[in-house]
Amino acid sequence: MKSIHYLLLASAAIFFTCNSPEKTNDTAKEENTEQKVYDNSVSFVKTKGKELVNEQGEAIILKGTNLGNWLVPEGYMFKMEQVNAPRKIDELLYELIGPDSLAAFWDGFLDNYITQEDIKYLKRIGSNHIRLPFHYKLFTEDLYMGKRNAGFTYFDRVIEWCRQEKLYVLLDMHCAPGGQTGDNIDDSYGYPYLLKSQSSQDLMTDIWVKIAERYVGDPIIIGYDLVNEPVAHYFQDELPELNPALFNLYKRITTEIRKVDKDHTIFLNGSIWAGNFDIFESIFDDNVVYEFHKYWFDVNQEAVQTYVDFSNKHNVPIYIGETGENSDEWVNDFRTLLDENKISWAFWPYKKMNNTAGIMNFEQPEDYHLITEYAKSDRSSYAKMRENRPDVVKVQKALNQFLENSLYKNNFQNKGYIEGLGFTIDK
């Protein structure tokens, strides 16, 4: 396991720096041009009619989870409530502990929250793939989670761990340039500007081509989930304009990817939180999985029938990339329904603090409530920030403990949830 890149709090050492070497763009470019040889015991996964199949033609039902909150921090999982997007979380923590401690915190978070032990564990309990949400800024010079252009550092790390376990990886652009959803989950500015911004679409396309160039020929990657949950329901009235724009963007990115990578499967979300398949005007590529997300509903056949009908009509595979966040009983019932319909799935999320609606759990640190209370407070002026800022020593201690608690060795299983997924409790 990697060493922990944060300091246990000393009374006089609240602010600190933590510098770790990162690859230069030139180094990354040189590595990208190397001829890569992959383990041929892992089979490429592609579509065949309504099924996903391996190279022997055997059908595969994907069953797994999302590594949510790791490369895309989410406010509700940090228990920050309305401070609910990555840049807002970063801003709040900056206000509380300053730039050097913040950089060290993100270092520790990126190293601790998901480790090789987490990946080994997921394989042991029965998962056959992970969905990996990521922010486009990981592939730009924007400062994001204390890093610049660090995407391949973390991609390569987790992909190699998954390769060792023969656990497939689905790469999911959760936050796209300009924002694809228009809400907190895409770190946007309240509107899906991606669909009206040429520069944002150009950047998104360039990033996906860069990713495809790096991983072409790598069978441990199931494929590329082009964008997560595009267009929130707030923009329902604009669908006649937004749906065609999204569909054309899908076609453009797929076309560009196919110039460098003809093998990996493309995963396409419907619009309106991934649930609306009206966007799909035609089937333009023969290696595409059509993805929907669905939360908080009564479990019955009607809940999935629209997507089953789409699959039958067009002879294509479907996949639910996110669901869950519910009781153990509900998870068991819905997972059973998905299995009966031979629908591949990934439940959301793998790990959360002080919450049983997921596979793995960890304790909330003492005094962490100070962070939650500050997030709820009035921060509308500098005077209010000063007035409401809690004791920085206690805050730093709570954040250091968060990093320690989030390590796999300090996590504990939500057994009922795991059993609901049909997975095995790890002894």
Tab-separated table of C-alpha atoms in Angstrom:
chain	number	residue	atom	x	y	z
A	1	MET	CA	0.000	0.000	0.000
A	2	LYS	CA	1.265	3.482	-0.772
A	3	SER	CA	2.504	5.687	2.028
A	4	ILE	CA	-0.003	8.194	3.325
A	5	HIS	CA	0.706	11.668	1.980
A	6	TYR	CA	-0.597	13.698	4.872
A	7	LEU	CA	0.581	14.674	8.303
A	8	LEU	CA	-0.896	13.669	11.599
A	9	LEU	CA	-1.676	16.933	13.251
A	10	ALA	CA	0.891	18.466	15.534
A	11	SER	CA	-0.301	21.377	17.591
A	12	ALA	CA	2.020	23.851	15.907
A	13	ALA	CA	1.934	22.367	12.426
A	14	ILE	CA	-1.460	23.165	10.999
A	15	PHE	CA	-0.346	24.336	7.592
A	16	PHE	CA	1.939	22.136	5.559
A	17	THR	CA	2.935	21.201	2.066
A	18	CYS	CA	3.147	17.875	0.396
A	19	ASN	CA	4.855	17.679	-2.954
A	20	SER	CA	4.844	14.528	-4.995
A	21	PRO	CA	6.604	14.088	-8.321
A	22	GLU	CA	4.341	14.090	-11.343
A	23	LYS	CA	5.023	13.104	-14.893
A	24	THR	CA	5.676	15.875	-17.349
A	25	ASN	CA	3.660	16.158	-20.520
A	26	ASP	CA	6.762	15.142	-22.492
A	27	THR	CA	7.189	11.988	-20.402
A	28	ALA	CA	3.530	11.087	-20.819
A	29	LYS	CA	3.818	11.635	-24.562
A	30	GLU	CA	6.871	9.373	-24.785
A	31	GLU	CA	5.091	6.635	-22.813
A	32	ASN	CA	2.052	6.966	-25.046
A	33	THR	CA	4.111	6.193	-28.141
A	34	GLU	CA	5.516	2.953	-26.724
A	35	GLN	CA	4.241	-0.294	-28.171
A	36	LYS	CA	2.120	-1.829	-25.443
A	37	VAL	CA	1.561	-5.545	-24.990
A	38	TYR	CA	-1.451	-6.579	-22.951
A	39	ASP	CA	-2.372	-9.785	-21.157
A	40	ASN	CA	-4.203	-11.853	-23.752
A	41	SER	CA	-5.869	-13.931	-21.033
A	42	VAL	CA	-8.272	-10.998	-20.601
A	43	SER	CA	-10.840	-10.934	-23.364
A	44	PHE	CA	-12.082	-7.867	-25.191
A	45	VAL	CA	-15.761	-7.232	-24.530
A	46	LYS	CA	-17.893	-6.178	-27.494
A	47	THR	CA	-21.521	-6.122	-28.481
A	48	LYS	CA	-23.322	-8.876	-30.378
A	49	GLY	CA	-26.974	-8.155	-30.877
A	50	LYS	CA	-28.526	-7.538	-27.466
A	51	GLU	CA	-25.570	-9.036	-25.622
A	52	LEU	CA	-22.093	-8.145	-24.507
A	53	VAL	CA	-19.752	-10.985	-25.390
A	54	ASN	CA	-16.118	-11.934	-24.942
A	55	GLU	CA	-13.837	-12.972	-27.777
A	56	GLN	CA	-15.098	-16.540	-27.516
A	57	GLY	CA	-18.639	-15.323	-28.149
A	58	GLU	CA	-19.756	-16.044	-24.570
A	59	ALA	CA	-22.346	-13.657	-23.145
A	60	ILE	CA	-21.277	-11.448	-20.242
A	61	ILE	CA	-23.601	-9.657	-17.826
A	62	LEU	CA	-21.740	-6.789	-16.212
A	63	LYS	CA	-22.196	-6.608	-12.436
A	64	GLY	CA	-20.351	-4.011	-10.455
A	65	THR	CA	-20.210	-0.652	-8.773
A	66	ASN	CA	-19.149	2.962	-9.308
A	67	LEU	CA	-16.029	4.421	-7.718
A	68	GLY	CA	-18.045	7.540	-6.946
A	69	ASN	CA	-16.602	10.467	-4.960
A	70	TRP	CA	-12.971	9.623	-5.779
A	71	LEU	CA	-12.086	11.525	-8.948
A	72	VAL	CA	-15.306	13.559	-8.738
A	73	PRO	CA	-15.912	14.647	-5.116
A	74	GLU	CA	-19.596	14.973	-4.227
A	75	GLY	CA	-20.942	17.208	-1.491
A	76	TYR	CA	-23.507	14.802	-0.109
A	77	MET	CA	-20.839	12.142	0.372
A	78	PHE	CA	-18.663	14.718	2.140
A	79	LYS	CA	-21.774	15.696	4.139
A	80	MET	CA	-21.530	19.290	2.950
A	81	GLU	CA	-25.116	19.511	1.693
A	82	GLN	CA	-25.507	22.571	-0.561
A	83	VAL	CA	-21.719	22.730	-1.045
A	84	ASN	CA	-22.252	19.977	-3.551
A	85	ALA	CA	-19.924	20.286	-6.565
A	86	PRO	CA	-16.167	19.693	-6.792
A	87	ARG	CA	-15.176	23.338	-7.169
A	88	LYS	CA	-17.462	24.346	-4.272
A	89	ILE	CA	-15.973	21.649	-2.026
A	90	ASP	CA	-12.478	22.834	-2.960
A	91	GLU	CA	-13.415	26.430	-2.200
A	92	LEU	CA	-14.901	25.588	1.200
A	93	LEU	CA	-11.861	23.562	2.246
A	94	TYR	CA	-9.570	26.366	1.056
A	95	GLU	CA	-11.470	28.760	3.333
A	96	LEU	CA	-11.052	26.375	6.261
A	97	ILE	CA	-7.409	25.233	6.011
A	98	GLY	CA	-5.646	27.304	3.340
A	99	PRO	CA	-3.833	26.320	0.127
A	100	ASP	CA	-0.945	24.200	1.437
A	101	SER	CA	-3.034	22.041	3.735
A	102	LEU	CA	-5.654	21.756	1.009
A	103	ALA	CA	-3.087	20.464	-1.486
A	104	ALA	CA	-1.925	17.915	1.061
A	105	PHE	CA	-5.490	16.862	1.787
A	106	TRP	CA	-6.226	16.200	-1.889
A	107	ASP	CA	-2.960	14.248	-2.154
A	108	GLY	CA	-4.010	12.039	0.719
A	109	PHE	CA	-7.557	11.708	-0.529
A	110	LEU	CA	-6.501	10.594	-4.007
A	111	ASP	CA	-4.072	8.067	-2.530
A	112	ASN	CA	-6.317	6.716	0.236
A	113	TYR	CA	-9.923	6.717	-0.894
A	114	ILE	CA	-9.376	4.049	-3.566
A	115	THR	CA	-6.390	1.715	-3.219
A	116	GLN	CA	-5.335	-1.617	-4.635
A	117	GLU	CA	-6.931	-3.282	-1.600
A	118	ASP	CA	-10.317	-1.836	-2.584
A	119	ILE	CA	-9.973	-3.308	-6.064
A	120	LYS	CA	-8.933	-6.713	-4.736
A	121	TYR	CA	-11.902	-6.650	-2.388
A	122	LEU	CA	-14.398	-5.863	-5.145
A	123	LYS	CA	-13.107	-8.767	-7.178
A	124	ARG	CA	-13.321	-11.122	-4.198
A	125	ILE	CA	-16.954	-10.359	-3.432
A	126	GLY	CA	-18.082	-10.940	-7.020
A	127	SER	CA	-17.874	-7.697	-8.980
A	128	ASN	CA	-16.709	-8.178	-12.580
A	129	HIS	CA	-16.246	-4.502	-13.430
A	130	ILE	CA	-16.061	-0.976	-12.060
A	131	ARG	CA	-17.399	2.226	-13.534
A	132	LEU	CA	-14.880	5.026	-13.016
A	133	PRO	CA	-16.346	8.557	-12.949
A	134	PHE	CA	-13.885	11.329	-13.809
A	135	HIS	CA	-13.737	15.086	-14.355
A	136	TYR	CA	-12.515	16.467	-17.670
A	137	LYS	CA	-10.197	18.837	-15.780
A	138	LEU	CA	-7.987	15.858	-14.951
A	139	PHE	CA	-6.884	16.149	-18.599
A	140	THR	CA	-6.280	19.892	-18.720
A	141	GLU	CA	-3.938	22.418	-17.115
A	142	ASP	CA	-6.750	23.600	-14.827
A	143	LEU	CA	-5.964	23.145	-11.133
A	144	TYR	CA	-8.221	20.327	-9.971
A	145	MET	CA	-7.939	18.482	-6.655
A	146	GLY	CA	-4.524	20.086	-6.270
A	147	LYS	CA	-3.242	18.706	-9.591
A	148	ARG	CA	-2.878	19.698	-13.216
A	149	ASN	CA	-3.251	17.254	-16.098
A	150	ALA	CA	-3.028	14.302	-13.705
A	151	GLY	CA	-5.694	12.075	-15.258
A	152	PHE	CA	-3.473	9.352	-16.641
A	153	THR	CA	-1.575	9.112	-13.349
A	154	TYR	CA	-4.731	7.920	-11.599
A	155	PHE	CA	-6.243	6.102	-14.579
A	156	ASP	CA	-3.090	4.052	-15.117
A	157	ARG	CA	-2.884	3.234	-11.436
A	158	VAL	CA	-6.413	1.882	-11.045
A	159	ILE	CA	-6.407	0.207	-14.460
A	160	GLU	CA	-3.265	-1.719	-13.563
A	161	TRP	CA	-4.799	-2.820	-10.278
A	162	CYS	CA	-7.881	-3.973	-12.183
A	163	ARG	CA	-5.731	-5.756	-14.751
A	164	GLN	CA	-4.109	-7.785	-11.998
A	165	GLU	CA	-7.567	-8.835	-10.762
A	166	LYS	CA	-9.078	-9.246	-14.250
A	167	LEU	CA	-11.704	-6.700	-13.283
A	168	TYR	CA	-13.044	-4.681	-16.220
A	169	VAL	CA	-13.024	-0.858	-16.205
A	170	LEU	CA	-15.565	1.496	-17.763
A	171	LEU	CA	-14.274	5.069	-18.086
A	172	ASP	CA	-17.071	7.584	-17.403
A	173	MET	CA	-16.749	11.318	-18.122
A	174	HIS	CA	-18.857	12.515	-15.225
A	175	CYS	CA	-18.072	16.209	-15.666
A	176	ALA	CA	-17.719	17.494	-19.221
A	177	PRO	CA	-16.444	20.865	-20.445
A	178	GLY	CA	-19.170	23.481	-20.149
A	179	GLY	CA	-21.358	21.128	-18.141
A	180	GLN	CA	-23.638	18.535	-19.697
A	181	THR	CA	-26.328	18.366	-17.017
A	182	GLY	CA	-26.738	21.823	-15.545
A	183	ASP	CA	-26.647	20.793	-11.894
A	184	ASN	CA	-24.116	19.988	-9.182
A	185	ILE	CA	-23.151	16.534	-10.465
A	186	ASP	CA	-21.295	17.890	-13.501
A	187	ASP	CA	-19.584	20.759	-11.657
A	188	SER	CA	-21.430	23.088	-14.014
A	189	TYR	CA	-22.726	26.630	-13.864
A	190	GLY	CA	-26.413	25.727	-13.813
A	191	TYR	CA	-26.976	25.015	-17.506
A	192	PRO	CA	-25.786	22.306	-19.978
A	193	TYR	CA	-23.575	24.757	-21.854
A	194	LEU	CA	-21.671	21.863	-23.417
A	195	LEU	CA	-24.487	21.486	-25.913
A	196	LYS	CA	-24.246	25.111	-27.038
A	197	SER	CA	-20.494	25.666	-26.816
A	198	GLN	CA	-18.250	24.752	-29.738
A	199	SER	CA	-15.081	25.171	-27.705
A	200	SER	CA	-16.405	22.849	-24.998
A	201	GLN	CA	-17.360	20.202	-27.547
A	202	ASP	CA	-13.953	20.502	-29.191
A	203	LEU	CA	-12.190	20.036	-25.844
A	204	MET	CA	-14.370	17.060	-24.891
A	205	THR	CA	-13.660	15.401	-28.232
A	206	ASP	CA	-9.928	16.014	-27.905
A	207	ILE	CA	-9.864	14.479	-24.413
A	208	TRP	CA	-11.680	11.334	-25.526
A	209	VAL	CA	-9.355	10.906	-28.500
A	210	LYS	CA	-6.358	11.298	-26.172
A	211	ILE	CA	-7.803	8.620	-23.872
A	212	ALA	CA	-8.550	6.300	-26.799
A	213	GLU	CA	-5.022	6.732	-28.157
A	214	ARG	CA	-3.566	5.734	-24.811
A	215	TYR	CA	-5.728	2.662	-24.222
A	216	VAL	CA	-6.258	1.340	-27.729
A	217	GLY	CA	-5.783	-2.410	-27.639
A	218	ASP	CA	-6.225	-2.699	-23.864
A	219	PRO	CA	-8.885	-5.368	-23.202
A	220	ILE	CA	-9.268	-4.658	-19.468
A	221	ILE	CA	-11.159	-1.512	-20.454
A	222	ILE	CA	-14.743	-2.331	-21.397
A	223	GLY	CA	-15.123	0.963	-23.136
A	224	TYR	CA	-15.803	4.666	-23.016
A	225	ASP	CA	-18.889	6.117	-21.313
A	226	LEU	CA	-18.888	9.395	-23.224
A	227	VAL	CA	-20.829	11.576	-20.801
A	228	ASN	CA	-22.813	11.041	-17.621
A	229	GLU	CA	-26.492	11.978	-17.261
A	230	PRO	CA	-26.706	14.748	-19.858
A	231	VAL	CA	-29.488	17.336	-19.495
A	232	ALA	CA	-31.350	17.632	-16.204
A	233	HIS	CA	-35.147	17.581	-16.118
A	234	TYR	CA	-35.193	21.344	-15.553
A	235	PHE	CA	-34.521	21.708	-19.281
A	236	GLN	CA	-37.249	19.335	-20.485
A	237	ASP	CA	-38.850	22.094	-22.583
A	238	GLU	CA	-35.601	22.564	-24.496
A	239	LEU	CA	-35.258	18.924	-25.549
A	240	PRO	CA	-36.243	19.617	-29.176
A	241	GLU	CA	-33.009	21.620	-29.381
A	242	LEU	CA	-30.798	19.854	-26.830
A	243	ASN	CA	-31.453	16.249	-27.854
A	244	PRO	CA	-30.282	16.691	-31.471
A	245	ALA	CA	-27.240	18.633	-30.247
A	246	LEU	CA	-26.338	15.793	-27.888
A	247	PHE	CA	-26.932	13.124	-30.517
A	248	ASN	CA	-24.708	14.953	-33.011
A	249	LEU	CA	-22.006	15.303	-30.362
A	250	TYR	CA	-22.178	11.558	-29.692
A	251	LYS	CA	-21.748	10.876	-33.402
A	252	ARG	CA	-18.833	13.275	-33.682
A	253	ILE	CA	-16.920	11.877	-30.687
A	254	THR	CA	-17.576	8.281	-31.734
A	255	THR	CA	-16.340	9.014	-35.257
A	256	GLU	CA	-13.150	10.592	-33.913
A	257	ILE	CA	-12.528	7.750	-31.457
A	258	ARG	CA	-12.999	5.186	-34.235
A	259	LYS	CA	-10.157	6.786	-36.192
A	260	VAL	CA	-7.738	5.641	-33.482
A	261	ASP	CA	-9.628	2.848	-31.680
A	262	LYS	CA	-11.960	0.549	-33.576
A	263	ASP	CA	-12.367	-2.018	-30.794
A	264	HIS	CA	-13.558	-0.486	-27.560
A	265	THR	CA	-17.270	-0.318	-26.891
A	266	ILE	CA	-18.939	3.088	-26.665
A	267	PHE	CA	-21.518	3.647	-23.912
A	268	LEU	CA	-24.143	6.333	-24.573
A	269	ASN	CA	-26.419	7.815	-21.900
A	270	GLY	CA	-29.941	8.912	-22.680
A	271	SER	CA	-30.861	12.518	-21.937
A	272	ILE	CA	-32.776	13.707	-18.832
A	273	TRP	CA	-30.499	12.100	-16.241
A	274	ALA	CA	-29.762	9.297	-18.763
A	275	GLY	CA	-33.378	8.096	-18.750
A	276	ASN	CA	-34.735	9.465	-22.041
A	277	PHE	CA	-33.858	7.331	-25.062
A	278	ASP	CA	-35.743	9.571	-27.509
A	279	ILE	CA	-32.375	11.154	-28.210
A	280	PHE	CA	-31.243	8.135	-30.231
A	281	GLU	CA	-32.372	9.058	-33.734
A	282	SER	CA	-30.485	6.184	-35.337
A	283	ILE	CA	-27.962	3.425	-34.627
A	284	PHE	CA	-24.735	4.852	-36.067
A	285	ASP	CA	-22.120	2.402	-34.718
A	286	ASP	CA	-22.296	-1.363	-34.297
A	287	ASN	CA	-20.382	-1.502	-31.002
A	288	VAL	CA	-22.482	0.692	-28.708
A	289	VAL	CA	-24.207	0.019	-25.382
A	290	TYR	CA	-27.198	2.192	-24.499
A	291	GLU	CA	-27.148	3.333	-20.901
A	292	PHE	CA	-29.874	4.461	-18.523
A	293	HIS	CA	-29.858	5.473	-14.844
A	294	LYS	CA	-32.786	5.138	-12.472
A	295	TYR	CA	-33.340	5.867	-8.779
A	296	TRP	CA	-36.193	5.826	-6.276
A	297	PHE	CA	-39.141	4.024	-7.840
A	298	ASP	CA	-41.335	0.999	-7.265
A	299	VAL	CA	-39.634	-2.180	-8.414
A	300	ASN	CA	-41.666	-3.853	-11.151
A	301	GLN	CA	-41.243	-4.807	-14.793
A	302	GLU	CA	-42.644	-1.465	-15.900
A	303	ALA	CA	-39.587	0.229	-14.369
A	304	VAL	CA	-37.311	-1.235	-17.065
A	305	GLN	CA	-39.722	-2.113	-19.867
A	306	THR	CA	-39.054	1.021	-21.930
A	307	TYR	CA	-35.377	0.108	-22.115
A	308	VAL	CA	-36.031	-3.563	-22.751
A	309	ASP	CA	-38.317	-2.542	-25.628
A	310	PHE	CA	-35.564	-0.322	-27.050
A	311	SER	CA	-33.097	-3.212	-26.825
A	312	ASN	CA	-35.489	-5.581	-28.561
A	313	LYS	CA	-36.428	-3.113	-31.279
A	314	HIS	CA	-32.874	-2.177	-32.239
A	315	ASN	CA	-31.133	-5.438	-31.248
A	316	VAL	CA	-28.641	-3.614	-29.002
A	317	PRO	CA	-27.405	-4.089	-25.425
A	318	ILE	CA	-28.587	-1.900	-22.552
A	319	TYR	CA	-26.853	-1.132	-19.265
A	320	ILE	CA	-27.874	0.655	-16.084
A	321	GLY	CA	-24.798	2.593	-15.070
A	322	GLU	CA	-26.226	3.967	-11.834
A	323	THR	CA	-28.921	2.912	-9.401
A	324	GLY	CA	-29.156	2.092	-5.715
A	325	GLU	CA	-28.988	4.587	-2.833
A	326	ASN	CA	-31.812	2.623	-1.203
A	327	SER	CA	-32.636	-0.042	1.360
A	328	ASP	CA	-31.121	-3.518	1.315
A	329	GLU	CA	-34.491	-5.010	0.399
A	330	TRP	CA	-35.009	-2.608	-2.492
A	331	VAL	CA	-31.497	-3.288	-3.797
A	332	ASN	CA	-32.123	-7.028	-3.701
A	333	ASP	CA	-35.468	-6.702	-5.485
A	334	PHE	CA	-34.192	-4.425	-8.239
A	335	ARG	CA	-30.986	-6.354	-8.787
A	336	THR	CA	-33.068	-9.512	-9.137
A	337	LEU	CA	-35.293	-7.790	-11.708
A	338	LEU	CA	-32.248	-6.646	-13.690
A	339	ASP	CA	-30.798	-10.151	-13.660
A	340	GLU	CA	-34.104	-11.634	-14.804
A	341	ASN	CA	-34.051	-9.229	-17.760
A	342	LYS	CA	-30.352	-9.895	-18.439
A	343	ILE	CA	-29.528	-6.218	-17.986
A	344	SER	CA	-25.934	-5.350	-17.059
A	345	TRP	CA	-25.600	-3.088	-14.037
A	346	ALA	CA	-23.385	-0.951	-11.814
A	347	PHE	CA	-24.839	0.235	-8.500
A	348	TRP	CA	-23.930	3.599	-7.013
A	349	PRO	CA	-21.638	4.025	-5.104
A	350	TYR	CA	-18.969	1.716	-3.741
A	351	LYS	CA	-18.037	3.655	-0.598
A	352	LYS	CA	-19.479	6.396	1.609
A	353	MET	CA	-18.833	7.878	5.028
A	354	ASN	CA	-21.333	7.013	7.747
A	355	ASN	CA	-23.909	5.592	5.363
A	356	THR	CA	-25.241	2.086	4.765
A	357	ALA	CA	-26.625	2.629	1.244
A	358	GLY	CA	-23.552	1.278	-0.485
A	359	ILE	CA	-21.113	-1.617	-0.410
A	360	MET	CA	-18.552	-0.099	1.947
A	361	ASN	CA	-18.758	2.320	4.846
A	362	PHE	CA	-16.376	4.203	7.130
A	363	GLU	CA	-16.752	6.212	10.308
A	364	GLN	CA	-17.247	9.959	10.440
A	365	PRO	CA	-14.410	11.610	12.395
A	366	GLU	CA	-14.885	13.408	15.644
A	367	ASP	CA	-15.477	17.135	15.076
A	368	TYR	CA	-16.298	16.563	11.397
A	369	HIS	CA	-19.655	18.154	12.193
A	370	LEU	CA	-17.793	21.486	12.317
A	371	ILE	CA	-17.206	21.197	8.571
A	372	THR	CA	-20.839	20.287	7.929
A	373	GLU	CA	-22.048	23.219	10.023
A	374	TYR	CA	-19.720	25.640	8.240
A	375	ALA	CA	-21.025	24.381	4.900
A	376	LYS	CA	-24.558	25.253	6.070
A	377	SER	CA	-23.555	28.663	7.386
A	378	ASP	CA	-23.698	32.077	5.750
A	379	ARG	CA	-20.495	32.463	3.713
A	380	SER	CA	-21.805	35.284	1.517
A	381	SER	CA	-19.222	37.837	2.673
A	382	TYR	CA	-15.702	37.798	4.078
A	383	ALA	CA	-17.081	39.043	7.369
A	384	LYS	CA	-19.448	36.066	7.520
A	385	MET	CA	-16.631	33.658	6.615
A	386	ARG	CA	-14.552	34.976	9.501
A	387	GLU	CA	-17.490	34.935	11.855
A	388	ASN	CA	-18.535	31.360	11.060
A	389	ARG	CA	-15.160	29.700	10.489
A	390	PRO	CA	-14.641	26.945	13.093
A	391	ASP	CA	-11.478	26.103	15.021
A	392	VAL	CA	-8.919	25.297	12.316
A	393	VAL	CA	-7.016	22.864	14.532
A	394	LYS	CA	-10.137	20.753	15.040
A	395	VAL	CA	-11.010	20.962	11.354
A	396	GLN	CA	-7.542	19.831	10.283
A	397	LYS	CA	-7.636	16.965	12.738
A	398	ALA	CA	-11.039	15.896	11.399
A	399	LEU	CA	-9.772	15.974	7.809
A	400	ASN	CA	-6.677	13.971	8.707
A	401	GLN	CA	-8.906	11.413	10.412
A	402	PHE	CA	-11.178	11.351	7.355
A	403	LEU	CA	-8.190	10.314	5.261
A	404	GLU	CA	-7.256	7.586	7.718
A	405	ASN	CA	-10.823	6.298	8.049
A	406	SER	CA	-11.322	6.163	4.284
A	407	LEU	CA	-8.509	3.628	3.862
A	408	TYR	CA	-9.735	0.152	3.001
A	409	LYS	CA	-8.289	-1.349	6.198
A	410	ASN	CA	-10.516	0.983	8.233
A	411	ASN	CA	-13.694	0.421	6.203
A	412	PHE	CA	-16.486	-1.975	7.084
A	413	GLN	CA	-18.960	-3.826	4.933
A	414	ASN	CA	-22.674	-3.121	4.653
A	415	LYS	CA	-23.561	-6.788	4.654
A	416	GLY	CA	-27.258	-6.515	3.798
A	417	TYR	CA	-26.509	-4.274	0.831
A	418	ILE	CA	-23.802	-6.636	-0.438
A	419	GLU	CA	-26.123	-9.612	-0.149
A	420	GLY	CA	-28.782	-7.609	-1.992
A	421	LEU	CA	-26.376	-7.278	-4.895
A	422	GLY	CA	-25.893	-11.038	-4.917
A	423	PHE	CA	-22.257	-10.594	-3.922
A	424	THR	CA	-20.375	-12.489	-1.223
A	425	ILE	CA	-19.579	-11.136	2.233
A	426	ASP	CA	-15.812	-10.991	2.631
A	427	LYS	CA	-14.709	-13.007	5.668
